[in-house]
Tab-separated table of C-alpha atoms in Angstrom:
chain	number	residue	atom	x	y	z
Z	154	MET	CA	118.600	-11.544	-102.870
Z	155	ALA	CA	116.320	-11.731	-105.887
Z	156	GLU	CA	114.408	-14.883	-106.873
Z	157	VAL	CA	113.011	-15.142	-110.432
Z	158	LEU	CA	109.995	-17.375	-110.846
Z	159	PRO	CA	108.835	-18.174	-114.414
Z	160	ILE	CA	105.146	-18.517	-115.174
Z	161	GLU	CA	104.843	-20.758	-118.173
Z	162	THR	CA	102.231	-20.616	-120.872
Z	163	PRO	CA	103.395	-23.527	-123.061
Z	164	THR	CA	100.392	-23.505	-125.457
Z	165	LEU	CA	101.410	-20.018	-126.576
Z	166	GLY	CA	105.173	-20.611	-126.138
Z	167	ASP	CA	105.711	-17.759	-123.662
Z	168	ARG	CA	106.930	-17.007	-120.178
Z	169	SER	CA	105.947	-14.299	-117.672
Z	170	TYR	CA	108.009	-13.790	-114.536
Z	171	LEU	CA	107.509	-12.925	-110.871
Z	172	VAL	CA	110.635	-11.465	-109.293
Z	173	HIS	CA	110.770	-10.960	-105.506
Z	174	ASP	CA	113.085	-10.228	-102.630
Z	175	GLY	CA	110.954	-11.951	-99.944
Z	176	THR	CA	108.705	-8.906	-99.548
Z	177	ALA	CA	108.230	-6.900	-102.682
Z	178	ALA	CA	107.586	-8.409	-106.125
Z	179	LEU	CA	107.882	-7.326	-109.752
Z	180	VAL	CA	105.914	-8.922	-112.605
Z	181	ILE	CA	107.245	-8.991	-116.188
Z	182	ASP	CA	104.875	-9.334	-119.159
Z	183	PRO	CA	101.802	-10.833	-117.420
Z	184	GLN	CA	99.210	-12.583	-119.533
Z	185	ARG	CA	95.551	-11.825	-119.170
Z	186	ASP	CA	94.660	-14.497	-116.663
Z	187	THR	CA	96.473	-12.840	-113.811
Z	188	ASP	CA	95.042	-15.047	-111.083
Z	189	ARG	CA	98.042	-17.306	-111.800
Z	190	VAL	CA	100.370	-14.409	-110.846
Z	191	THR	CA	98.515	-13.326	-107.733
Z	192	ALA	CA	98.358	-16.950	-106.528
Z	193	LEU	CA	102.095	-17.350	-106.925
Z	194	ALA	CA	102.669	-14.043	-105.095
Z	195	ALA	CA	100.439	-15.248	-102.249
Z	196	GLU	CA	102.248	-18.567	-102.134
Z	197	TYR	CA	105.564	-16.703	-101.543
Z	198	GLY	CA	104.071	-14.131	-99.291
Z	199	VAL	CA	105.080	-11.135	-101.338
Z	200	ARG	CA	103.288	-7.961	-102.466
Z	201	ILE	CA	103.259	-7.005	-106.129
Z	202	THR	CA	104.562	-3.405	-106.273
Z	203	HIS	CA	105.662	-3.090	-109.966
Z	204	ILE	CA	104.600	-4.526	-113.331
Z	205	ALA	CA	106.842	-4.125	-116.369
Z	206	GLU	CA	105.878	-4.553	-120.025
Z	207	THR	CA	108.705	-5.167	-122.378
Z	208	HIS	CA	106.532	-4.340	-125.428
Z	209	ILE	CA	103.081	-4.147	-126.857
Z	210	HIS	CA	102.469	-7.863	-127.465
Z	211	ASN	CA	101.292	-9.437	-130.696
Z	212	ASP	CA	100.673	-12.982	-129.532
Z	213	TYR	CA	98.532	-12.549	-126.367
Z	214	LEU	CA	96.340	-10.098	-124.466
Z	215	THR	CA	98.219	-8.447	-121.638
Z	216	GLY	CA	97.064	-8.685	-118.042
Z	217	GLY	CA	99.052	-5.589	-117.087
Z	218	PRO	CA	96.254	-3.028	-116.781
Z	219	GLY	CA	93.991	-5.423	-114.816
Z	220	LEU	CA	96.780	-6.508	-112.528
Z	221	ALA	CA	97.839	-2.894	-111.893
Z	222	ALA	CA	94.250	-1.962	-111.006
Z	223	ALA	CA	93.892	-4.916	-108.674
Z	224	THR	CA	97.188	-4.435	-106.851
Z	225	GLY	CA	97.900	-0.740	-107.101
Z	226	ALA	CA	101.283	-1.573	-108.566
Z	227	ALA	CA	103.223	0.845	-110.711
Z	228	TYR	CA	102.791	-0.249	-114.327
Z	229	LEU	CA	105.991	0.346	-116.371
Z	230	VAL	CA	105.278	0.856	-120.101
Z	231	ASN	CA	107.391	2.634	-122.699
Z	232	ALA	CA	106.638	6.385	-122.682
Z	233	ALA	CA	106.534	6.195	-126.479
Z	234	ASP	CA	103.702	3.708	-126.620
Z	235	PRO	CA	100.317	5.484	-127.294
Z	236	VAL	CA	98.328	3.514	-124.723
Z	237	ALA	CA	94.843	4.402	-123.618
Z	238	PHE	CA	95.365	3.532	-119.919
Z	239	ALA	CA	97.228	4.926	-116.938
Z	240	ARG	CA	100.886	3.811	-116.726
Z	241	THR	CA	104.204	4.800	-115.316
Z	242	PRO	CA	106.065	5.896	-118.491
Z	243	VAL	CA	109.736	4.725	-118.752
Z	244	SER	CA	112.448	5.232	-121.329
Z	245	ASP	CA	116.000	4.196	-122.159
Z	246	GLY	CA	118.353	4.828	-119.314
Z	247	ASP	CA	115.646	5.104	-116.582
Z	248	THR	CA	116.206	3.457	-113.249
Z	249	VAL	CA	113.270	2.124	-111.154
Z	250	GLU	CA	113.690	1.289	-107.459
Z	251	VAL	CA	111.441	-1.742	-106.980
Z	252	SER	CA	112.528	-2.077	-103.299
Z	253	ASP	CA	115.599	-1.453	-101.123
Z	254	ALA	CA	117.032	-4.625	-102.616
Z	255	LEU	CA	115.744	-4.666	-106.245
Z	256	ARG	CA	116.318	-2.150	-108.974
Z	257	LEU	CA	115.488	-2.104	-112.699
Z	258	ARG	CA	117.499	-0.375	-115.393
Z	259	VAL	CA	115.628	0.301	-118.599
Z	260	LEU	CA	117.335	-0.377	-122.019
Z	261	ALA	CA	115.810	0.398	-125.347
Z	262	THR	CA	116.078	-2.724	-127.509
Z	263	PRO	CA	113.992	-2.142	-130.656
Z	264	GLY	CA	113.669	-4.802	-133.262
Z	265	HIS	CA	110.685	-6.929	-132.385
Z	266	THR	CA	108.785	-3.699	-132.138
Z	267	PHE	CA	109.927	-0.047	-132.503
Z	268	THR	CA	109.401	0.651	-128.820
Z	269	HIS	CA	110.679	-2.604	-127.275
Z	270	LEU	CA	112.427	-2.396	-123.901
Z	271	SER	CA	114.593	-4.774	-121.905
Z	272	TYR	CA	114.909	-4.523	-118.140
Z	273	VAL	CA	118.211	-5.162	-116.336
Z	274	LEU	CA	117.636	-6.468	-112.817
Z	275	GLU	CA	120.211	-5.214	-110.273
Z	276	THR	CA	120.567	-6.167	-106.639
Z	277	GLY	CA	123.009	-3.840	-104.915
Z	278	ASP	CA	125.895	-3.374	-107.343
Z	279	GLN	CA	125.305	-6.757	-109.049
Z	280	VAL	CA	123.520	-7.432	-112.351
Z	281	THR	CA	121.349	-10.479	-111.583
Z	282	GLY	CA	119.435	-10.810	-114.782
Z	283	VAL	CA	117.926	-9.200	-117.857
Z	284	PHE	CA	114.376	-9.545	-119.095
Z	285	THR	CA	114.580	-9.395	-122.875
Z	286	GLY	CA	110.978	-9.947	-123.958
Z	287	GLY	CA	111.102	-10.452	-127.724
Z	288	SER	CA	114.622	-9.198	-128.248
Z	289	LEU	CA	117.414	-11.601	-127.411
Z	290	LEU	CA	115.956	-15.095	-127.013
Z	291	TYR	CA	117.612	-18.460	-126.456
Z	292	GLY	CA	119.445	-19.229	-129.615
Z	293	THR	CA	117.526	-16.764	-131.755
Z	294	THR	CA	115.733	-13.384	-131.587
Z	295	GLY	CA	112.203	-12.114	-131.853
Z	296	ARG	CA	110.808	-11.773	-135.359
Z	297	PRO	CA	110.870	-8.254	-136.916
Z	298	ASP	CA	108.109	-8.629	-139.419
Z	299	LEU	CA	104.906	-8.455	-137.319
Z	300	LEU	CA	104.374	-4.722	-137.913
Z	301	GLY	CA	104.216	-5.041	-141.698
Z	302	PRO	CA	106.645	-5.729	-144.584
Z	303	GLU	CA	107.406	-2.041	-144.956
Z	304	HIS	CA	109.093	-2.095	-141.514
Z	305	THR	CA	110.720	-5.529	-141.582
Z	306	GLY	CA	114.136	-4.441	-142.841
Z	307	THR	CA	114.436	-1.535	-140.462
Z	308	LEU	CA	113.351	-3.603	-137.463
Z	309	ALA	CA	115.666	-6.521	-138.427
Z	310	ARG	CA	118.644	-4.156	-138.418
Z	311	ALA	CA	117.451	-2.735	-135.075
Z	312	GLN	CA	117.158	-6.255	-133.676
Z	313	TYR	CA	120.716	-7.029	-134.549
Z	314	ALA	CA	121.939	-3.724	-132.935
Z	315	SER	CA	119.903	-4.334	-129.815
Z	316	ALA	CA	121.402	-7.802	-129.326
Z	317	GLN	CA	124.842	-6.418	-129.798
Z	318	ARG	CA	124.106	-3.798	-127.224
Z	319	LEU	CA	122.926	-6.352	-124.605
Z	320	ALA	CA	126.055	-8.438	-125.214
Z	321	ALA	CA	128.390	-5.408	-124.937
Z	322	GLU	CA	126.843	-3.757	-121.892
Z	323	LEU	CA	126.058	-6.744	-119.633
Z	324	PRO	CA	128.372	-9.194	-117.882
Z	325	GLY	CA	128.674	-12.603	-119.460
Z	326	THR	CA	127.306	-14.244	-116.297
Z	327	THR	CA	123.982	-12.277	-116.646
Z	328	PRO	CA	121.019	-14.712	-116.829
Z	329	VAL	CA	118.769	-14.050	-119.828
Z	330	PHE	CA	114.999	-14.160	-119.238
Z	331	PRO	CA	113.076	-13.836	-122.490
Z	332	THR	CA	109.300	-13.842	-122.868
Z	333	HIS	CA	109.198	-15.507	-126.278
Z	334	GLY	CA	111.112	-18.438	-127.774
Z	335	PHE	CA	109.419	-21.426	-126.195
Z	336	GLY	CA	107.170	-22.174	-129.130
Z	337	SER	CA	105.722	-18.699	-129.703
Z	338	PHE	CA	105.331	-17.668	-133.334
Z	339	CYS	CA	106.714	-14.296	-132.204
Z	340	SER	CA	110.124	-15.989	-132.335
Z	341	ALA	CA	112.242	-16.012	-135.429
Z	342	GLY	CA	113.310	-19.482	-134.484
Z	343	GLN	CA	113.003	-21.983	-131.637
Z	344	SER	CA	115.178	-22.215	-128.507
Z	345	GLY	CA	116.107	-25.824	-129.215
Z	346	GLY	CA	114.760	-26.932	-125.868
Z	347	GLN	CA	116.873	-24.569	-123.734
Z	348	SER	CA	115.276	-23.592	-120.418
Z	349	ALA	CA	118.013	-21.216	-119.264
Z	350	SER	CA	120.859	-19.235	-120.654
Z	351	THR	CA	123.295	-16.368	-120.011
Z	352	ILE	CA	124.794	-13.537	-122.084
Z	353	ALA	CA	128.044	-15.545	-122.387
Z	354	SER	CA	126.193	-18.637	-123.636
Z	355	GLU	CA	124.319	-16.614	-126.246
Z	356	LYS	CA	127.511	-14.998	-127.442
Z	357	LEU	CA	128.827	-18.501	-128.167
Z	358	ALA	CA	125.731	-19.901	-129.983
Z	359	ASN	CA	123.130	-17.330	-130.975
Z	360	PRO	CA	123.434	-16.325	-134.668
Z	361	VAL	CA	122.714	-12.702	-133.852
Z	362	LEU	CA	125.919	-12.671	-131.760
Z	363	THR	CA	128.094	-14.993	-133.809
Z	364	LEU	CA	127.381	-13.702	-137.343
Z	365	ASP	CA	128.057	-10.369	-138.924
Z	366	GLU	CA	125.007	-8.199	-139.593
Z	367	ARG	CA	124.614	-9.186	-143.284
Z	368	GLU	CA	124.749	-12.911	-142.534
Z	369	TYR	CA	122.323	-12.588	-139.618
Z	370	LEU	CA	119.875	-10.547	-141.691
Z	371	ASP	CA	119.998	-12.978	-144.619
Z	372	GLY	CA	119.330	-15.979	-142.385
Z	373	LEU	CA	116.681	-14.230	-140.340
Z	374	LEU	CA	114.661	-12.919	-143.318
Z	375	ALA	CA	114.914	-16.238	-145.235
Z	376	GLY	CA	113.509	-18.100	-142.302
Z	377	LEU	CA	110.445	-15.992	-141.602
Z	378	ASP	CA	107.157	-17.804	-142.072
Z	379	THR	CA	103.466	-16.921	-141.586
Z	380	TRP	CA	102.016	-16.186	-138.206
Z	381	PRO	CA	98.616	-16.681	-136.608
Z	382	ALA	CA	95.840	-14.510	-138.026
Z	383	TYR	CA	94.668	-13.373	-134.526
Z	384	TYR	CA	98.018	-11.479	-134.089
Z	385	ALA	CA	96.562	-8.644	-136.102
Z	386	HIS	CA	94.141	-7.914	-133.270
Z	387	MET	CA	96.525	-8.178	-130.327
Z	388	GLY	CA	98.426	-4.870	-130.734
Z	389	PRO	CA	95.341	-2.621	-130.911
Z	390	ALA	CA	93.700	-4.489	-128.023
Z	391	ASN	CA	96.754	-4.194	-125.889
Z	392	LEU	CA	97.123	-0.487	-126.643
Z	393	ALA	CA	93.567	0.007	-125.541
Z	394	GLY	CA	94.063	-2.057	-122.342
Z	395	PRO	CA	92.109	-5.287	-122.295
Z	396	PRO	CA	89.894	-5.886	-119.254
Z	397	GLY	CA	90.484	-8.930	-117.059
Z	398	PRO	CA	88.868	-12.083	-118.269
Z	399	ASP	CA	85.620	-13.461	-116.997
Z	400	LEU	CA	86.412	-17.125	-116.343
Z	401	SER	CA	83.131	-18.041	-114.796
Z	402	PRO	CA	81.591	-21.168	-116.454
Z	403	PRO	CA	79.890	-20.498	-119.803
Z	404	ARG	CA	76.163	-21.040	-120.179
Z	405	GLN	CA	75.363	-24.704	-120.655
Z	406	ALA	CA	73.638	-25.531	-123.940
Z	407	GLY	CA	71.463	-28.521	-124.545
Z	408	ALA	CA	71.595	-30.726	-127.617
Z	409	GLY	CA	68.930	-28.663	-129.413
Z	410	GLU	CA	70.853	-25.424	-129.044
Z	411	VAL	CA	74.098	-27.059	-130.129
Z	412	ARG	CA	72.313	-28.372	-133.234
Z	413	ARG	CA	70.834	-24.916	-133.965
Z	414	ARG	CA	74.245	-23.284	-133.681
Z	415	LEU	CA	75.696	-25.790	-136.127
Z	416	GLU	CA	72.841	-25.193	-138.515
Z	417	ALA	CA	73.504	-21.444	-138.310
Z	418	GLY	CA	77.100	-21.991	-139.392
Z	419	GLU	CA	78.661	-21.096	-136.012
Z	420	TRP	CA	81.951	-22.583	-134.795
Z	421	VAL	CA	81.241	-25.534	-132.499
Z	422	ILE	CA	84.574	-26.705	-131.100
Z	423	ASP	CA	85.155	-30.286	-129.976
Z	424	LEU	CA	87.974	-30.317	-127.391
Z	425	ARG	CA	88.531	-34.073	-127.123
Z	426	ASP	CA	91.641	-35.755	-128.317
Z	427	ARG	CA	92.020	-36.963	-131.892
Z	428	ILE	CA	91.239	-40.635	-131.245
Z	429	ALA	CA	88.014	-39.733	-129.336
Z	430	PHE	CA	86.908	-37.326	-131.997
Z	431	ALA	CA	87.569	-39.726	-134.846
Z	432	ALA	CA	85.525	-42.437	-133.120
Z	433	GLY	CA	82.394	-40.364	-133.026
Z	434	PHE	CA	81.639	-36.652	-133.356
Z	435	LEU	CA	78.691	-34.317	-133.933
Z	436	PRO	CA	78.444	-33.654	-137.707
Z	437	GLY	CA	79.506	-30.117	-138.417
Z	438	SER	CA	81.633	-29.705	-135.297
Z	439	VAL	CA	85.384	-28.966	-135.702
Z	440	SER	CA	88.168	-30.702	-133.820
Z	441	PHE	CA	90.635	-28.555	-131.854
Z	442	PRO	CA	92.076	-30.982	-129.344
Z	443	LEU	CA	93.018	-29.365	-126.049
Z	444	ASP	CA	96.711	-30.070	-126.257
Z	445	GLY	CA	99.848	-28.673	-128.018
Z	446	SER	CA	99.237	-25.159	-129.409
Z	447	PHE	CA	95.480	-25.307	-129.028
Z	448	ALA	CA	94.949	-21.514	-128.602
Z	449	SER	CA	97.416	-20.453	-131.360
Z	450	TYR	CA	95.880	-22.869	-133.906
Z	451	LEU	CA	92.304	-21.972	-133.082
Z	452	GLY	CA	93.125	-18.294	-133.193
Z	453	TRP	CA	94.791	-18.928	-136.548
Z	454	ALA	CA	91.884	-20.707	-138.216
Z	455	VAL	CA	88.822	-19.181	-136.606
Z	456	PRO	CA	87.921	-15.516	-137.345
Z	457	TRP	CA	88.769	-13.495	-134.240
Z	458	GLY	CA	85.741	-12.800	-132.072
Z	459	ALA	CA	83.492	-15.282	-133.811
Z	460	PRO	CA	80.923	-16.934	-131.487
Z	461	LEU	CA	82.334	-20.176	-130.027
Z	462	THR	CA	80.551	-23.096	-128.485
Z	463	LEU	CA	82.841	-25.500	-126.632
Z	464	LEU	CA	82.183	-29.236	-126.353
Z	465	GLY	CA	84.146	-31.082	-123.675
Z	466	GLU	CA	84.119	-34.405	-121.991
Z	467	THR	CA	84.135	-32.705	-118.629
Z	468	ALA	CA	83.455	-29.238	-117.266
Z	469	GLY	CA	87.113	-29.074	-116.340
Z	470	GLN	CA	88.110	-29.517	-119.965
Z	471	VAL	CA	85.848	-26.660	-120.977
Z	472	ALA	CA	87.270	-24.470	-118.184
Z	473	GLU	CA	90.803	-25.149	-119.374
Z	474	ALA	CA	89.935	-24.261	-122.937
Z	475	GLN	CA	88.163	-21.128	-121.771
Z	476	ARG	CA	91.285	-19.958	-119.952
Z	477	GLU	CA	93.502	-20.731	-122.927
Z	478	LEU	CA	91.166	-18.715	-125.169
Z	479	ALA	CA	90.893	-15.798	-122.784
Z	480	ARG	CA	94.568	-15.064	-123.379
Z	481	ILE	CA	93.875	-14.333	-127.099
Z	482	TRP	CA	90.169	-13.901	-127.507
Z	483	ALA	CA	88.107	-10.821	-126.704
Z	484	GLU	CA	84.803	-12.565	-126.030
Z	485	ARG	CA	83.599	-15.380	-123.813
Z	486	PRO	CA	82.263	-18.623	-125.324
Z	487	VAL	CA	78.583	-18.156	-126.122
Z	488	ALA	CA	77.829	-21.589	-124.742
Z	489	ALA	CA	79.365	-24.931	-123.733
Z	490	ALA	CA	78.365	-28.517	-123.261
Z	491	SER	CA	80.083	-31.323	-121.385
Z	492	GLY	CA	79.447	-34.957	-120.849
Z	493	GLY	CA	80.420	-36.408	-124.190
Z	494	PRO	CA	78.812	-36.894	-127.623
Z	495	ALA	CA	75.830	-38.932	-126.297
Z	496	ARG	CA	74.667	-35.849	-124.412
Z	497	TRP	CA	75.484	-33.344	-127.163
Z	498	ALA	CA	73.789	-35.433	-129.864
Z	499	ALA	CA	70.838	-36.606	-127.783
Z	500	GLY	CA	70.304	-39.667	-130.029
Z	501	SER	CA	71.245	-38.131	-133.353
Z	502	PRO	CA	73.654	-40.191	-135.357
Z	503	LEU	CA	77.374	-39.391	-134.926
Z	504	ALA	CA	79.908	-39.128	-137.725
Z	505	THR	CA	83.323	-40.849	-137.785
Z	506	LEU	CA	86.535	-40.520	-139.655
Z	507	ARG	CA	89.596	-42.647	-140.063
Z	508	LEU	CA	92.995	-42.019	-138.498
Z	509	ALA	CA	96.003	-43.391	-140.457
Z	510	LYS	CA	99.788	-43.391	-140.748
Z	511	PHE	CA	101.990	-42.469	-143.608
Z	512	GLY	CA	102.471	-46.142	-144.374
Z	513	ASP	CA	98.742	-46.462	-144.870
Z	514	LEU	CA	98.818	-43.508	-147.240
Z	515	ALA	CA	101.605	-45.080	-149.232
Z	516	ALA	CA	99.557	-48.282	-149.518
Z	517	ALA	CA	96.459	-46.305	-150.617
Z	518	LEU	CA	98.438	-44.491	-153.355
Z	519	ALA	CA	99.910	-47.770	-154.624
Z	520	GLY	CA	96.589	-49.649	-154.470
Z	521	PRO	CA	94.342	-50.629	-157.370
Z	522	GLY	CA	91.436	-48.341	-156.409
Z	523	PRO	CA	90.977	-44.635	-157.233
Z	524	ARG	CA	93.980	-42.498	-156.257
Z	525	PRO	CA	93.065	-40.504	-153.136
Z	526	VAL	CA	93.613	-36.795	-152.951
Z	527	VAL	CA	96.627	-35.866	-150.728
Z	528	LEU	CA	96.152	-32.580	-148.974
Z	529	ASP	CA	99.178	-30.982	-147.265
Z	530	VAL	CA	98.041	-28.300	-144.782
Z	531	ARG	CA	101.416	-27.222	-143.489
Z	532	ARG	CA	102.817	-23.732	-143.580
Z	533	PRO	CA	104.751	-22.701	-146.726
Z	534	LYS	CA	108.144	-22.847	-145.045
Z	535	GLU	CA	107.451	-26.353	-143.783
Z	536	ARG	CA	106.442	-27.475	-147.224
Z	537	ALA	CA	109.458	-25.800	-148.808
Z	538	ASP	CA	111.777	-28.372	-147.137
Z	539	SER	CA	109.985	-31.280	-148.848
Z	540	HIS	CA	106.524	-32.450	-149.781
Z	541	ILE	CA	104.803	-35.558	-151.092
Z	542	ALA	CA	104.821	-35.591	-154.847
Z	543	GLY	CA	101.426	-34.588	-156.221
Z	544	ALA	CA	100.026	-33.357	-152.982
Z	545	VAL	CA	97.652	-30.389	-152.996
Z	546	HIS	CA	98.835	-27.592	-150.761
Z	547	ILE	CA	96.348	-25.442	-148.786
Z	548	PRO	CA	97.590	-24.145	-145.345
Z	549	PHE	CA	95.161	-25.278	-142.711
Z	550	ASP	CA	94.181	-21.723	-141.712
Z	551	GLU	CA	93.069	-21.035	-145.324
Z	552	LEU	CA	91.097	-24.174	-145.652
Z	553	SER	CA	87.751	-22.948	-144.412
Z	554	ARG	CA	87.566	-20.423	-147.299
Z	555	ARG	CA	89.398	-22.571	-149.848
Z	556	ALA	CA	87.664	-25.937	-149.317
Z	557	GLY	CA	86.122	-25.742	-152.773
Z	558	GLU	CA	89.627	-26.044	-154.296
Z	559	VAL	CA	90.139	-29.541	-152.892
Z	560	PRO	CA	89.702	-31.959	-155.835
Z	561	PRO	CA	86.864	-34.572	-155.690
Z	562	GLY	CA	87.375	-37.941	-154.131
Z	563	GLU	CA	88.592	-39.265	-150.790
Z	564	VAL	CA	90.989	-36.819	-149.135
Z	565	TRP	CA	93.969	-37.818	-146.997
Z	566	VAL	CA	95.094	-34.858	-144.953
Z	567	HIS	CA	98.503	-34.521	-143.435
Z	568	CYS	CA	100.564	-31.858	-141.637
Z	569	GLN	CA	103.844	-32.017	-139.714
Z	570	SER	CA	102.695	-33.964	-136.658
Z	571	GLY	CA	98.945	-34.617	-136.903
Z	572	TYR	CA	97.238	-31.777	-134.994
Z	573	ARG	CA	96.438	-29.552	-137.945
Z	574	ALA	CA	95.571	-32.523	-140.116
Z	575	MET	CA	92.763	-33.350	-137.646
Z	576	VAL	CA	91.522	-29.783	-137.649
Z	577	ALA	CA	91.557	-29.722	-141.438
Z	578	ALA	CA	89.940	-33.166	-141.704
Z	579	SER	CA	87.102	-32.071	-139.434
Z	580	LEU	CA	86.549	-28.919	-141.466
Z	581	LEU	CA	86.253	-31.043	-144.683
Z	582	ALA	CA	84.014	-33.625	-142.939
Z	583	ALA	CA	81.757	-30.774	-141.893
Z	584	ARG	CA	81.363	-30.034	-145.595
Z	585	GLY	CA	80.399	-33.626	-146.440
Z	586	ARG	CA	83.826	-34.798	-147.713
Z	587	ARG	CA	85.092	-38.312	-147.203
Z	588	VAL	CA	88.327	-37.799	-145.349
Z	589	VAL	CA	91.187	-39.584	-143.632
Z	590	SER	CA	93.422	-37.774	-141.158
Z	591	VAL	CA	97.089	-38.828	-141.158
Z	592	ASP	CA	97.984	-38.915	-137.430
Z	593	ASP	CA	101.723	-39.195	-137.899
Z	594	ASP	CA	104.997	-37.267	-137.970
Z	595	PHE	CA	106.042	-36.101	-141.429
Z	596	GLY	CA	109.511	-37.373	-140.666
Z	597	ASN	CA	108.079	-40.849	-141.208
Z	598	ALA	CA	106.859	-40.128	-144.737
Z	599	ALA	CA	110.114	-41.053	-146.526
Z	600	ALA	CA	110.501	-44.314	-144.609
Z	601	ALA	CA	106.963	-45.221	-145.583
Z	602	GLY	CA	108.010	-45.150	-149.192
Z	603	LEU	CA	106.218	-41.905	-150.185
Z	604	PRO	CA	107.913	-39.960	-153.010
Z	605	LEU	CA	109.137	-36.588	-151.558
Z	606	ARG	CA	110.104	-33.530	-153.562
Z	607	PRO	CA	111.682	-30.181	-152.657
Z	608	SER	CA	109.586	-27.134	-153.426
């Protein structure tokens, strides 16, 4: 009997899987830090014999080549993918015997990419699951626009056909195991909190299986938004075969080195939570709190491969950030420091900034003093639903190069929930601006009395 064990990466919104029969194990879509996978296999006392890649990923660096080299497992990759490493090529219709009890059937399901595959898991004569990668997700599908606008229409139609194929060829009781859809920007929509589903459930609720092709395409294409800038580097790196990460502790930097790196214009990343950062931070450092979609947002705003210095309250915090970054980042941090601002600053004065709510912003706008600048750093699709009247709009990932467009005066920065507002506020503070970060959910803006307008 097969057991499917998900391996969650919530900060990227993805899942990998370890499938085993008590002896042999199969891994689906491993991320670069494969020690999580080997530890799970050791916990269950199974040997990894096969690794299967559903597609060349755009939102993380694969651990497939490194895991295959470490375990000797057969590495299943679409024969049509022009990879630069050894693999076991598979194509539509192939069958792979994982063990006497486990078998994979390969289905071509293009749409998220041209060469996307799904893998049907069979035990004996029973279908016990399908691994759908970025094809059929919970309540949605993978987005079809990551390979460029010239391919979006073709891939969107292919995505629809692939979902229809899965629904037609597999029993309704088949569990669906996607890689994306848990917060990944590779998804065309979110799963709505689902943690499990079947083909039958998706046929009842998923737009790709409840709408005709034209309705599905119209809704899909209208809902597509921007994606993290680092995605542009993932495909080429995954085709080349990224090496396994070096997760050994970064070199420790003293206060003098941290200051020199700031003066050189390098990215010095403060990992503490928003409250701690606002209360006292090293001038010039940028806040990327180690929670939520930390890696996605850092990879969105910071040029890929730029030298990073990590500042954490503890060595464990730095190690956690390093692991998160290794999944999307080619290089190790150049340096790190832990112990808190007193150690990083070594007596130099710290800067502070104010955290506020939308009610505070409403009061500031209605007050007798100079009207503050309201800066909306959300994505265009978020802003399209509604925005604060008169707010300046610069998406947070564009702010480092467009900071000069922010009008003079005190700046109140907001996003949808507060994370990106803090990143943006710290970027402006590093440029000497007087700034307030709105640490609040945008859903509270109307109740606070702020005038909202549709875009």
